[in-house]
Coordinates of C-alpha atoms in Angstrom, one line a residue:
Chain A
M1 CA 87.7 82.0 -59.8
Y2 CA 89.2 82.4 -63.2
G3 CA 88.9 80.9 -66.6
N4 CA 90.4 81.5 -69.9
D5 CA 87.3 83.0 -71.4
F6 CA 88.3 86.7 -71.7
A7 CA 89.0 87.2 -75.4
P8 CA 90.0 85.2 -78.4
E9 CA 93.6 86.2 -78.4
E10 CA 94.0 85.4 -74.7
D11 CA 94.7 82.2 -73.1
A12 CA 96.3 81.0 -69.9
P13 CA 97.5 77.6 -68.7
G14 CA 95.8 75.2 -66.3
G15 CA 95.2 71.6 -65.2
G16 CA 95.3 69.4 -62.1
L17 CA 94.3 69.1 -58.4
L18 CA 95.3 69.8 -54.9
G19 CA 98.3 67.4 -55.0
Q20 CA 99.7 69.3 -57.9
V21 CA 99.3 72.6 -56.0
E22 CA 101.3 71.1 -53.2
A23 CA 103.9 69.7 -55.6
A24 CA 104.2 73.2 -57.1
E25 CA 104.7 74.6 -53.6
V26 CA 107.5 72.2 -52.9
A27 CA 109.1 73.0 -56.3
L28 CA 108.9 76.7 -55.4
R29 CA 110.8 76.2 -52.2
E30 CA 113.4 74.0 -53.9
A31 CA 113.9 76.6 -56.6
A32 CA 114.4 79.2 -53.9
A33 CA 117.0 77.0 -52.1
R34 CA 119.0 76.3 -55.3
T35 CA 122.1 78.5 -55.4
R36 CA 122.0 80.9 -58.3
E37 CA 123.4 84.3 -58.9
A38 CA 120.8 86.7 -57.5
A39 CA 121.5 89.3 -60.2
P40 CA 123.3 89.4 -63.5
A41 CA 127.1 89.7 -63.2
P42 CA 128.5 93.2 -64.0
G43 CA 128.5 93.5 -67.8
E44 CA 126.2 90.4 -68.3
D45 CA 123.3 90.9 -70.7
P46 CA 120.1 91.2 -68.6
A47 CA 118.1 89.4 -71.4
A48 CA 120.5 86.4 -71.2
Y49 CA 120.2 86.4 -67.4
F50 CA 116.4 86.4 -67.8
A51 CA 116.5 83.5 -70.2
D52 CA 118.8 81.5 -67.8
V53 CA 116.3 82.0 -65.0
I54 CA 113.4 80.8 -67.1
D55 CA 115.4 77.8 -68.4
A56 CA 116.5 76.8 -64.9
D57 CA 112.8 76.9 -63.7
Q58 CA 113.7 79.6 -61.3
K59 CA 111.3 82.5 -60.5
I60 CA 111.5 86.0 -61.9
E61 CA 111.1 88.4 -59.1
P62 CA 109.9 92.1 -59.2
R63 CA 113.4 93.5 -58.9
D64 CA 114.6 91.4 -61.9
W65 CA 115.0 92.7 -65.4
M66 CA 112.2 91.4 -67.7
P67 CA 111.2 92.0 -71.3
D68 CA 108.5 94.6 -71.6
A69 CA 106.1 92.2 -73.3
Y70 CA 106.5 89.7 -70.5
R71 CA 105.6 92.4 -68.0
R72 CA 102.6 93.5 -70.1
T73 CA 101.3 90.0 -70.6
L74 CA 101.5 89.4 -66.9
V75 CA 99.9 92.6 -65.9
R76 CA 97.0 91.9 -68.2
Q77 CA 96.6 88.3 -67.1
I78 CA 96.9 89.0 -63.4
A79 CA 94.6 92.0 -63.5
Q80 CA 92.0 90.1 -65.5
H81 CA 92.2 87.3 -62.9
A82 CA 91.8 89.8 -60.1
H83 CA 88.8 91.5 -61.9
S84 CA 87.2 88.0 -62.2
E85 CA 87.4 87.4 -58.5
I86 CA 85.7 90.8 -57.8
I87 CA 83.0 90.5 -60.4
G88 CA 82.6 86.8 -59.5
M89 CA 81.3 87.8 -56.1
Q90 CA 78.1 89.1 -57.7
P91 CA 76.4 86.0 -59.0
E92 CA 76.9 84.1 -55.7
G93 CA 76.4 87.2 -53.6
N94 CA 73.0 87.2 -55.2
W95 CA 72.0 84.3 -52.9
I96 CA 73.4 85.3 -49.5
S97 CA 70.2 86.9 -48.4
R98 CA 68.1 83.8 -49.4
A99 CA 70.4 80.9 -48.5
P100 CA 68.0 78.2 -47.3
S101 CA 69.7 77.4 -44.0
L102 CA 71.9 79.4 -41.6
K103 CA 74.8 77.0 -42.2
R104 CA 74.6 77.5 -46.0
K105 CA 74.3 81.3 -45.5
A106 CA 77.5 81.2 -43.4
I107 CA 79.4 79.1 -45.9
L108 CA 78.3 81.3 -48.8
L109 CA 79.2 84.5 -47.0
A110 CA 82.6 83.1 -46.2
K111 CA 83.1 82.1 -49.8
V112 CA 82.2 85.5 -51.2
Q113 CA 84.6 87.0 -48.7
D114 CA 87.4 84.6 -49.8
E115 CA 86.9 85.9 -53.4
A116 CA 87.3 89.5 -52.3
G117 CA 90.5 88.3 -50.6
H118 CA 91.7 86.6 -53.8
G119 CA 91.0 89.8 -55.7
L120 CA 93.2 91.7 -53.2
Y121 CA 96.2 89.3 -53.4
L122 CA 96.0 89.3 -57.1
Y123 CA 95.9 93.1 -57.4
A124 CA 98.9 93.1 -55.0
A125 CA 100.7 90.7 -57.2
A126 CA 100.0 92.9 -60.2
E127 CA 101.3 95.9 -58.3
T128 CA 104.7 94.3 -58.1
L129 CA 104.9 94.8 -61.8
G130 CA 104.7 98.6 -61.5
V131 CA 101.0 99.4 -61.9
S132 CA 98.6 100.5 -59.1
R133 CA 95.4 98.8 -58.1
D134 CA 93.5 102.1 -58.7
E135 CA 94.7 102.1 -62.3
L136 CA 93.7 98.5 -62.9
V137 CA 90.2 99.1 -61.3
E138 CA 89.8 102.1 -63.7
L139 CA 90.6 99.8 -66.6
L140 CA 87.9 97.4 -65.5
L141 CA 85.3 100.1 -64.9
D142 CA 86.1 101.6 -68.3
G143 CA 85.6 98.3 -69.9
R144 CA 89.2 98.2 -71.2
Q145 CA 90.1 95.1 -69.3
K146 CA 87.9 92.0 -69.1
Y147 CA 86.9 89.5 -66.5
S148 CA 86.0 85.9 -66.9
S149 CA 82.9 85.6 -69.2
I150 CA 81.3 82.9 -67.1
F151 CA 80.1 85.6 -64.6
N152 CA 77.9 87.1 -67.2
Y153 CA 75.4 84.2 -66.7
P154 CA 72.7 84.6 -64.0
T155 CA 72.3 82.6 -60.8
L156 CA 68.5 81.8 -61.1
T157 CA 68.2 79.2 -58.4
W158 CA 70.0 78.1 -55.2
A159 CA 71.3 75.1 -57.2
D160 CA 73.3 77.6 -59.3
V161 CA 75.3 78.3 -56.2
G162 CA 76.2 74.6 -56.1
A163 CA 76.9 74.5 -59.8
I164 CA 79.2 77.5 -59.7
G165 CA 81.2 75.8 -56.9
W166 CA 81.4 72.5 -58.6
L167 CA 81.8 73.4 -62.2
V168 CA 83.1 77.0 -62.3
D169 CA 85.5 76.7 -59.4
G170 CA 86.4 73.2 -60.7
A171 CA 87.2 74.7 -64.2
A172 CA 89.1 77.5 -62.5
I173 CA 91.2 75.1 -60.5
V174 CA 92.0 73.0 -63.6
N175 CA 93.1 76.3 -65.3
Q176 CA 95.0 77.7 -62.3
V177 CA 96.9 74.7 -60.9
P178 CA 99.6 75.1 -63.6
L179 CA 99.8 78.8 -62.8
C180 CA 101.3 77.7 -59.4
R181 CA 104.4 77.0 -61.5
C182 CA 104.3 80.2 -63.4
S183 CA 107.7 81.8 -63.9
Y184 CA 106.7 85.0 -62.2
G185 CA 107.2 84.4 -58.5
P186 CA 104.5 86.7 -56.9
Y187 CA 101.9 85.2 -59.3
A188 CA 102.9 81.6 -58.6
R189 CA 102.8 82.2 -54.9
A190 CA 99.4 83.9 -55.0
M191 CA 98.1 81.0 -57.1
I192 CA 99.2 78.4 -54.6
R193 CA 97.1 80.2 -51.9
V194 CA 94.2 80.8 -54.2
C195 CA 94.0 77.2 -55.4
K196 CA 93.9 75.8 -51.9
E197 CA 90.9 77.9 -51.1
E198 CA 89.2 77.2 -54.4
S199 CA 89.5 73.5 -54.0
F200 CA 87.6 73.9 -50.7
H201 CA 85.0 75.9 -52.5
Q202 CA 84.6 73.3 -55.2
R203 CA 83.9 70.6 -52.5
Q204 CA 81.3 72.9 -50.9
G205 CA 79.6 73.4 -54.3
F206 CA 79.6 69.6 -55.0
E207 CA 78.1 69.0 -51.5
I208 CA 75.3 71.5 -52.2
L209 CA 74.4 69.7 -55.4
H210 CA 74.8 66.3 -53.7
T211 CA 72.3 67.3 -51.0
L212 CA 69.9 68.6 -53.6
S213 CA 70.2 65.6 -55.9
H214 CA 69.4 63.3 -53.0
G215 CA 66.6 65.5 -51.7
T216 CA 63.0 66.1 -52.8
P217 CA 62.0 65.8 -56.5
A218 CA 61.8 69.6 -56.7
Q219 CA 65.4 69.9 -55.3
R220 CA 66.6 67.2 -57.7
A221 CA 65.1 69.0 -60.6
M222 CA 66.7 72.2 -59.5
A223 CA 70.1 70.5 -59.4
Q224 CA 69.7 69.0 -62.9
D225 CA 68.5 72.3 -64.3
A226 CA 71.5 74.1 -62.9
L227 CA 73.9 71.5 -64.5
D228 CA 72.0 71.8 -67.8
R229 CA 72.6 75.6 -67.8
W230 CA 76.1 75.7 -66.5
W231 CA 77.8 72.8 -68.3
Y232 CA 78.6 74.4 -71.6
P233 CA 79.4 77.8 -70.3
S234 CA 81.9 76.1 -67.9
L235 CA 83.5 74.2 -70.9
A236 CA 83.8 77.6 -72.6
M237 CA 85.8 78.9 -69.7
F238 CA 88.9 77.3 -71.2
G239 CA 88.7 79.6 -74.1
P240 CA 88.5 79.0 -77.9
P241 CA 89.7 75.7 -79.4
D242 CA 93.4 75.4 -80.0
G243 CA 93.0 75.7 -83.8
D244 CA 91.3 79.1 -83.4
S245 CA 93.4 80.3 -80.5
T246 CA 96.0 82.9 -81.3
H247 CA 97.7 81.9 -78.1
S248 CA 101.3 82.8 -78.2
A249 CA 104.0 80.2 -78.2
Q250 CA 105.6 83.1 -76.3
S251 CA 103.6 82.5 -73.1
M252 CA 104.6 78.9 -73.2
A253 CA 108.2 79.8 -73.8
W254 CA 108.1 82.2 -70.9
K255 CA 106.5 79.4 -68.7
I256 CA 103.5 81.6 -67.9
K257 CA 101.3 79.1 -69.8
R258 CA 102.0 75.4 -69.8
F259 CA 99.0 73.6 -71.4
S260 CA 96.7 74.4 -74.3
N261 CA 93.0 75.3 -73.9
D262 CA 91.9 72.0 -75.4
E263 CA 94.1 69.9 -73.1
L264 CA 92.7 71.7 -70.1
R265 CA 89.1 71.3 -71.3
Q266 CA 89.6 67.6 -71.8
R267 CA 91.1 67.3 -68.3
F268 CA 88.1 69.0 -66.9
V269 CA 85.5 66.9 -68.7
D270 CA 87.3 63.7 -67.6
M271 CA 87.2 64.9 -64.0
C272 CA 83.5 65.8 -64.1
V273 CA 82.1 62.7 -65.6
Q274 CA 82.7 60.5 -62.6
Q275 CA 81.6 63.3 -60.2
A276 CA 78.3 63.7 -62.1
E277 CA 77.7 60.0 -61.6
I278 CA 78.2 60.3 -57.9
L279 CA 75.7 63.2 -57.9
G280 CA 73.3 61.1 -59.9
L281 CA 72.9 64.0 -62.4
T282 CA 73.1 63.8 -66.2
I283 CA 75.6 65.9 -68.1
P284 CA 73.6 67.4 -70.9
D285 CA 75.6 65.9 -73.7
P286 CA 74.1 62.9 -75.6
D287 CA 77.5 62.3 -77.3
L288 CA 79.5 62.1 -74.2
R289 CA 81.2 58.7 -74.1
W290 CA 84.5 57.0 -73.2
N291 CA 87.0 56.7 -76.0
D292 CA 89.2 53.8 -75.2
E293 CA 91.7 54.7 -77.9
R294 CA 92.3 58.2 -76.6
Q295 CA 91.8 57.1 -72.9
A296 CA 89.6 60.2 -72.5
Y297 CA 85.9 61.1 -73.0
D298 CA 84.6 62.3 -76.3
F299 CA 82.3 65.3 -75.8
T300 CA 80.4 68.0 -77.6
Q301 CA 82.2 71.3 -77.8
P302 CA 80.6 74.4 -76.3
D303 CA 79.1 77.0 -78.6
Y304 CA 82.1 79.2 -79.3
D305 CA 80.0 81.8 -81.1
E306 CA 78.1 82.2 -77.9
L307 CA 81.3 82.6 -76.0
M308 CA 82.4 85.4 -78.5
R309 CA 79.1 87.2 -78.1
V310 CA 79.4 87.1 -74.3
I311 CA 83.0 88.3 -74.5
K312 CA 81.8 91.2 -76.7
G313 CA 79.3 92.2 -74.0
E314 CA 76.1 90.5 -75.2
G315 CA 75.8 87.9 -72.4
P316 CA 72.7 87.9 -70.2
C317 CA 74.4 89.9 -67.4
N318 CA 77.3 91.8 -68.8
R319 CA 75.6 95.2 -68.4
Q320 CA 74.2 94.3 -65.0
R321 CA 77.6 93.2 -63.6
M322 CA 79.4 96.3 -64.8
E323 CA 76.6 98.6 -63.6
H324 CA 76.7 97.0 -60.2
R325 CA 80.5 97.4 -59.9
R326 CA 80.4 101.0 -61.2
R327 CA 77.6 101.9 -58.8
A328 CA 79.4 100.4 -55.8
H329 CA 82.6 102.3 -56.8
A330 CA 80.7 105.6 -57.3
D331 CA 78.6 105.3 -54.2
G332 CA 81.7 104.6 -52.1
A333 CA 83.6 107.7 -53.5
W334 CA 82.6 110.0 -50.6
V335 CA 83.6 107.3 -48.1
R336 CA 87.1 107.0 -49.6
E337 CA 87.5 110.7 -49.7
A338 CA 86.5 111.0 -46.1
A339 CA 89.0 108.4 -45.1
T340 CA 91.7 110.2 -47.0
A341 CA 90.8 113.6 -45.4
Y342 CA 90.7 112.1 -42.0
A343 CA 94.1 110.5 -42.4
A344 CA 95.5 113.8 -43.6
K345 CA 94.1 115.5 -40.5
Q346 CA 95.5 112.9 -38.2
R347 CA 99.0 113.3 -39.8
A348 CA 98.8 117.0 -39.5
E349 CA 97.8 116.6 -35.8
S350 CA 100.7 114.3 -35.0
Q351 CA 103.1 116.7 -36.8
R352 CA 101.8 119.6 -34.6
E353 CA 102.3 117.4 -31.5
K354 CA 105.9 116.6 -32.5
V355 CA 106.6 120.3 -33.1
A356 CA 105.1 121.2 -29.8
A357 CA 107.1 118.5 -28.0
Chain B
M1 CA 62.1 89.2 -22.3
N2 CA 62.0 87.4 -18.9
G3 CA 63.2 83.8 -18.9
P4 CA 66.3 82.3 -20.5
F5 CA 64.4 81.1 -23.6
E6 CA 63.0 84.6 -24.4
F7 CA 66.4 86.1 -23.6
A8 CA 68.4 83.8 -25.9
L9 CA 65.7 84.3 -28.6
A10 CA 65.9 88.1 -28.4
L11 CA 69.7 88.1 -28.5
G12 CA 69.7 85.5 -31.3
D13 CA 67.2 87.6 -33.3
D14 CA 69.3 90.7 -32.9
A15 CA 72.3 88.9 -34.2
L16 CA 70.5 87.2 -37.0
V17 CA 68.8 90.3 -38.4
A18 CA 72.0 92.3 -38.0
A19 CA 73.8 89.6 -40.0
Q20 CA 71.1 89.7 -42.7
R21 CA 71.5 93.5 -43.1
L22 CA 75.3 93.3 -43.1
G23 CA 75.2 90.6 -45.7
E24 CA 73.3 93.0 -48.0
W25 CA 76.6 95.0 -48.2
A26 CA 78.5 92.1 -49.9
T27 CA 79.8 93.3 -53.3
R28 CA 78.6 96.9 -52.5
A29 CA 81.1 98.2 -50.0
P30 CA 82.9 101.4 -50.6
E31 CA 86.3 99.7 -50.9
M32 CA 87.4 96.1 -51.3
E33 CA 88.9 95.8 -47.9
E34 CA 85.6 96.9 -46.5
D35 CA 83.8 94.2 -48.4
I36 CA 86.0 91.7 -46.5
A37 CA 85.5 93.4 -43.1
L38 CA 81.7 93.7 -43.4
A39 CA 81.5 90.0 -44.5
N40 CA 83.6 89.1 -41.4
I41 CA 81.3 91.0 -39.1
A42 CA 78.2 89.5 -40.7
L43 CA 79.7 86.1 -40.2
D44 CA 80.4 86.8 -36.5
Q45 CA 76.8 88.0 -36.0
L46 CA 75.5 85.0 -37.9
G47 CA 77.7 82.7 -35.8
A48 CA 76.4 84.2 -32.5
A49 CA 72.8 83.9 -33.9
R50 CA 73.2 80.2 -34.6
L51 CA 74.5 79.5 -31.1
L52 CA 71.8 81.5 -29.4
L53 CA 68.9 80.2 -31.5
S54 CA 70.1 76.6 -31.2
Y55 CA 70.2 77.1 -27.4
A56 CA 66.8 78.9 -27.4
G57 CA 65.4 75.9 -29.3
E58 CA 66.8 73.5 -26.7
L59 CA 65.4 75.6 -23.8
E60 CA 62.0 75.7 -25.4
G61 CA 62.0 71.9 -25.8
A62 CA 59.5 71.9 -28.7
G63 CA 61.9 70.4 -31.3
R64 CA 62.7 73.7 -33.1
D65 CA 66.3 74.0 -34.3
E66 CA 68.1 77.1 -35.4
D67 CA 66.6 76.9 -38.9
A68 CA 63.0 76.4 -37.7
L69 CA 63.4 79.5 -35.5
A70 CA 65.0 81.5 -38.3
F71 CA 62.9 80.5 -41.2
L72 CA 59.6 79.5 -39.9
R73 CA 58.6 82.4 -37.6
D74 CA 56.7 85.4 -38.8
D75 CA 57.7 89.0 -38.0
R76 CA 55.3 89.2 -35.0
E77 CA 57.2 86.3 -33.5
F78 CA 60.7 87.9 -33.9
R79 CA 62.1 89.5 -30.7
N80 CA 64.9 91.6 -32.1
C81 CA 65.3 95.3 -31.4
L82 CA 64.1 97.7 -34.0
L83 CA 67.6 99.2 -34.6
V84 CA 68.9 96.1 -36.4
E85 CA 66.0 95.8 -38.8
L86 CA 66.2 99.3 -40.1
P87 CA 67.3 99.4 -43.8
N88 CA 71.1 99.8 -44.3
G89 CA 70.9 103.3 -45.8
D90 CA 74.3 104.7 -46.8
F91 CA 77.6 103.6 -45.3
A92 CA 77.4 106.2 -42.6
M93 CA 74.0 104.8 -41.5
S94 CA 75.4 101.3 -41.4
M95 CA 78.5 102.3 -39.4
V96 CA 76.5 104.4 -36.9
K97 CA 74.1 101.5 -36.5
L98 CA 77.0 99.0 -36.0
L99 CA 78.5 101.4 -33.4
L100 CA 75.3 101.5 -31.4
L101 CA 74.8 97.8 -31.7
S102 CA 78.3 96.8 -30.8
A103 CA 78.6 99.3 -27.9
Y104 CA 75.5 97.4 -26.5
Q105 CA 76.7 93.9 -27.4
V106 CA 80.2 94.2 -25.8
P107 CA 79.0 94.9 -22.3
L108 CA 76.0 92.5 -22.8
Y109 CA 78.2 89.6 -23.9
T110 CA 80.8 90.4 -21.2
A111 CA 78.1 90.3 -18.5
L112 CA 76.8 87.1 -20.1
A113 CA 80.2 85.5 -19.9
G114 CA 79.9 85.7 -16.1
C115 CA 76.3 84.6 -15.8
A116 CA 75.2 81.4 -14.0
D117 CA 73.9 79.7 -17.2
E118 CA 77.0 77.8 -18.5
R119 CA 75.8 77.7 -22.2
L120 CA 75.1 81.4 -22.2
A121 CA 78.3 82.1 -20.5
A122 CA 80.3 80.3 -23.1
I123 CA 78.4 82.1 -25.9
G124 CA 79.1 85.4 -24.2
A125 CA 82.8 84.6 -23.8
K126 CA 83.2 83.9 -27.5
A127 CA 81.0 86.7 -28.8
R128 CA 82.4 89.5 -26.7
K129 CA 85.8 89.2 -28.5
E130 CA 84.1 89.5 -31.8
S131 CA 81.9 92.4 -30.7
A132 CA 85.0 94.2 -29.5
Y133 CA 86.3 94.1 -33.0
H134 CA 83.0 95.3 -34.4
L135 CA 83.1 98.2 -32.0
D136 CA 86.7 99.2 -33.0
H137 CA 85.8 99.0 -36.6
S138 CA 82.6 101.0 -36.5
A139 CA 84.1 103.6 -34.0
L140 CA 87.0 104.2 -36.4
W141 CA 84.7 104.7 -39.3
V142 CA 82.4 107.0 -37.4
K143 CA 85.4 109.1 -36.5
R144 CA 86.6 109.1 -40.1
L145 CA 83.2 110.0 -41.5
G146 CA 82.3 112.5 -38.8
D147 CA 85.7 114.3 -39.0
G148 CA 86.4 113.6 -42.7
T149 CA 84.9 115.9 -45.3
D150 CA 81.9 118.2 -45.2
E151 CA 79.8 115.6 -47.0
S152 CA 80.8 112.7 -44.8
H153 CA 80.1 114.8 -41.7
R154 CA 76.7 115.7 -43.0
R155 CA 75.9 112.1 -43.7
A156 CA 77.3 110.9 -40.4
Q157 CA 75.3 113.5 -38.5
A158 CA 72.1 112.6 -40.4
A159 CA 72.7 108.9 -39.4
V160 CA 73.2 109.8 -35.7
D161 CA 70.0 111.9 -35.9
Q162 CA 68.0 109.1 -37.4
L163 CA 69.3 106.2 -35.4
W164 CA 69.9 107.7 -31.9
P165 CA 66.3 107.3 -30.8
Y166 CA 66.4 103.5 -31.4
H167 CA 69.2 102.8 -28.9
H168 CA 66.8 103.4 -25.9
E169 CA 65.0 100.2 -26.6
L170 CA 68.3 98.2 -26.0
F171 CA 68.3 99.2 -22.3
T172 CA 64.8 98.6 -21.3
A173 CA 64.9 97.2 -17.8
D174 CA 64.2 93.4 -17.4
P175 CA 65.4 92.4 -13.9
A176 CA 64.3 88.8 -14.4
A177 CA 66.6 88.2 -17.4
P178 CA 70.0 86.5 -17.1
V179 CA 71.5 90.0 -17.7
D180 CA 69.3 93.0 -17.0
P181 CA 69.8 95.3 -20.0
A182 CA 69.3 98.4 -17.9
T183 CA 72.6 97.7 -16.1
L184 CA 74.5 98.0 -19.4
R185 CA 73.7 101.6 -20.1
A186 CA 76.6 103.2 -18.3
D187 CA 79.1 101.1 -20.3
F188 CA 77.4 102.1 -23.5
D189 CA 77.5 105.8 -22.7
A190 CA 81.2 105.5 -21.7
V191 CA 82.1 104.1 -25.1
V192 CA 79.8 106.0 -27.4
S193 CA 80.1 109.6 -26.0
P194 CA 83.8 109.9 -26.6
V195 CA 83.5 108.4 -30.1
L196 CA 80.8 110.9 -31.1
A197 CA 82.8 113.8 -29.5
E198 CA 86.0 112.8 -31.4
A199 CA 83.9 112.5 -34.6
T200 CA 82.5 116.0 -34.0
L201 CA 79.0 114.6 -34.0
T202 CA 76.2 115.6 -31.7
R203 CA 73.3 113.6 -30.2
P204 CA 69.9 114.9 -31.3
A205 CA 67.7 116.5 -28.7
T206 CA 64.6 114.4 -29.0
G207 CA 62.5 112.5 -26.5
W208 CA 61.2 110.0 -29.0
T209 CA 62.0 106.5 -27.9
P210 CA 60.7 104.0 -30.4
G211 CA 60.4 100.4 -29.2
G212 CA 58.3 97.3 -29.3
G213 CA 60.7 94.8 -31.0
R214 CA 61.1 92.7 -27.8
D215 CA 57.3 92.2 -27.8
G216 CA 57.2 91.4 -31.5
V217 CA 55.8 94.8 -32.6
H218 CA 58.3 95.8 -35.3
T219 CA 58.7 98.4 -38.0
E220 CA 57.3 97.8 -41.5
H221 CA 60.8 96.8 -42.6
L222 CA 61.1 93.5 -40.8
S223 CA 58.5 91.7 -42.7
F224 CA 60.2 92.4 -46.1
L225 CA 63.6 91.4 -44.7
L226 CA 62.1 88.1 -43.5
A227 CA 60.2 87.5 -46.8
E228 CA 63.5 87.6 -48.6
M229 CA 65.4 85.6 -46.1
Q230 CA 62.8 82.9 -45.7
V231 CA 61.5 82.5 -49.3
L232 CA 63.5 79.6 -50.4
H233 CA 63.3 77.6 -47.2
R234 CA 59.6 78.0 -47.0
A235 CA 59.1 77.1 -50.6
H236 CA 60.3 73.5 -49.9
P237 CA 58.7 72.4 -46.6
G238 CA 60.6 69.8 -44.8
A239 CA 63.5 69.7 -47.3
Q240 CA 67.1 69.3 -46.2
W241 CA 69.7 71.7 -47.5

C-alpha cells in the first residue's frame, strides 16, 4: 500500500484499475520487443541516449546511464514505498489475533504476509539503483525517510480492517497503476505485481464491509464508523492539492509521474461513490454531489493542515509505529548476528573440507 | 483422546493454538524474510486447524462448525497440548517450540495419511508436506542459534531447557486413537537428537513431565490466549463475519 502522503514536496503518479495494470504489462513487453540500441553508440552522449529512451517510452534499466537526480528521486520514492509496505503491516496486524472467524484470520494473515513480500520486492528494486536494503532501513529507523502517513491512524475496530482494504488499498491502487508505466524498468515491473495483489486486497476489504453493513445493527454501525474515520485520511493519501504541491515537472518529464494529485484524488472519489452505495454506507461528506458539467463528483477536500501535522510526526500513531519497528529491529539483532556467525562457520568448514580433500 | 472426534479435536486445537501464537510474530520477526516465513507457517497451521475442527464438528453431529469450536469453547474444553499454548518468548523459544511440534506433527500426519478414516487420511496427506517444511525451517534456525554466537547459544539452550519437559505429553499412549501417539516417539527422537547435537545443545536432565492439556487442564496462559482470540466473535452472538 502506498499513497502520496509523505511530505509536501513529494508526489507520485497514480490512477486506474486492474485492466490498466494488464495494459501496462502488455506495453512493457512490447517495449522490450521493439528493437533499439541496447547502449549508446561509441562517442554518443549518454544524456542524449537517456532522453531518447524516455521519449520512446522504453525502460531505463539498472545498467543504463541516468542523471543523478533521476536516480535520487527514484531511490527516495521506491524506498518510501517499501517502508510504507512494512509499516503498513502494523495497523492490520493489530487484528490478526482477534479476527472474528477462522476464515477472516487466514485472509488477514495472508494479506499482511503479502505486504511484507511487497516491501521485499520494492527494496530489491531500490537496490538496483546502487543502495542497500540495510541502508534504507536505517534511514527509516532514523526518521530520515518517511512512509505513507495513512498508517499513523489507529485500527480501532474490525471494520477498520475492511476500511483499510477498501479505501486505503483502493487509493493506493489509483496511485500505483500509473507507476506500472514508470520509465524505470525494475520499478514498473514490481508495480505490476504489487497492483495485482493489491486489487485482490481491495476486494477483500470491500467484502468485509459488505458483510458488516448487511449484518446486525452493531456491525452496520461499526462499518459506518470506520468509513467516517477513514474517508478523509484516505483522500489525503493523494498528497496536497496541486496548487500547493511543489511537484516537479521534472518527474512528469522523466515519466516517473504521470498524473497530478488532484486528478488522482478525483478519480478515487468517483470510484468510491458507487461502491459506497452498494455497501449501503454514507460517505461523510454532505457536499458530495454529481457535477454534470465536470462529469465528476464535487466533494469536500480533506484537512490538509491535519495531513501536514501527521507528516510532521503528530498523528495518533506515529510514535507507536516507529517504536514498534525499532523494537522489532533491535530485538532481532542477536538473531541476525547468529545467522551471520553460523554462515561464516559453515563456510570455514566447507573450506577445510576442500583443503583436506 | 479416544475416538475420532476427540482425536480430530485435539489435533485441531494443537494447530489452532500454534497458529495463534505464530500469528503474534507478525510485524515482529527478526528479519523481513522471517516475517513472511512465520506467517506462512501460521497459515499452514491455521489451514490444518480448520480442516480438523470442521471434521470434528461433523463427527460430533451437534451442529458445531469450525468457528463454534474455535470461538465458543472455554479453556477447560480445549484439548491442545501444553507446548503450543506457552507464550512465544524470544525467537529461540519460538523456534525450539516449532522444532518439537513439527518433529511430532510430521510422523503424526504421515501415519494419519495411511489411516482407515478417509477424511483424516486426506488431511494427514496435505498437512505432512507442510509440517516437513516447518521442521526444516525450525531445525535450520535451531542449528544457527545453537551454533551461532555465545548469546544465541545461551538463549537456544535456555529454550531447550524450558521446553523439553513439555514434549512428553505429545507421546502419551492412546491405543484406541486413529494413530497412537506413543508409536511416534522413535521418529521424533531420530529427527530431534541429531538437530540438537549439530546445534551443540543438550537436553536437560529432568524427570518433570507436565501434561493435562488433552484432558482440558491447561497452563494459566491458555485462558488469556483465548480471551484475546475470542473477544470479538463473542461480543456479537450469532453475527456472520
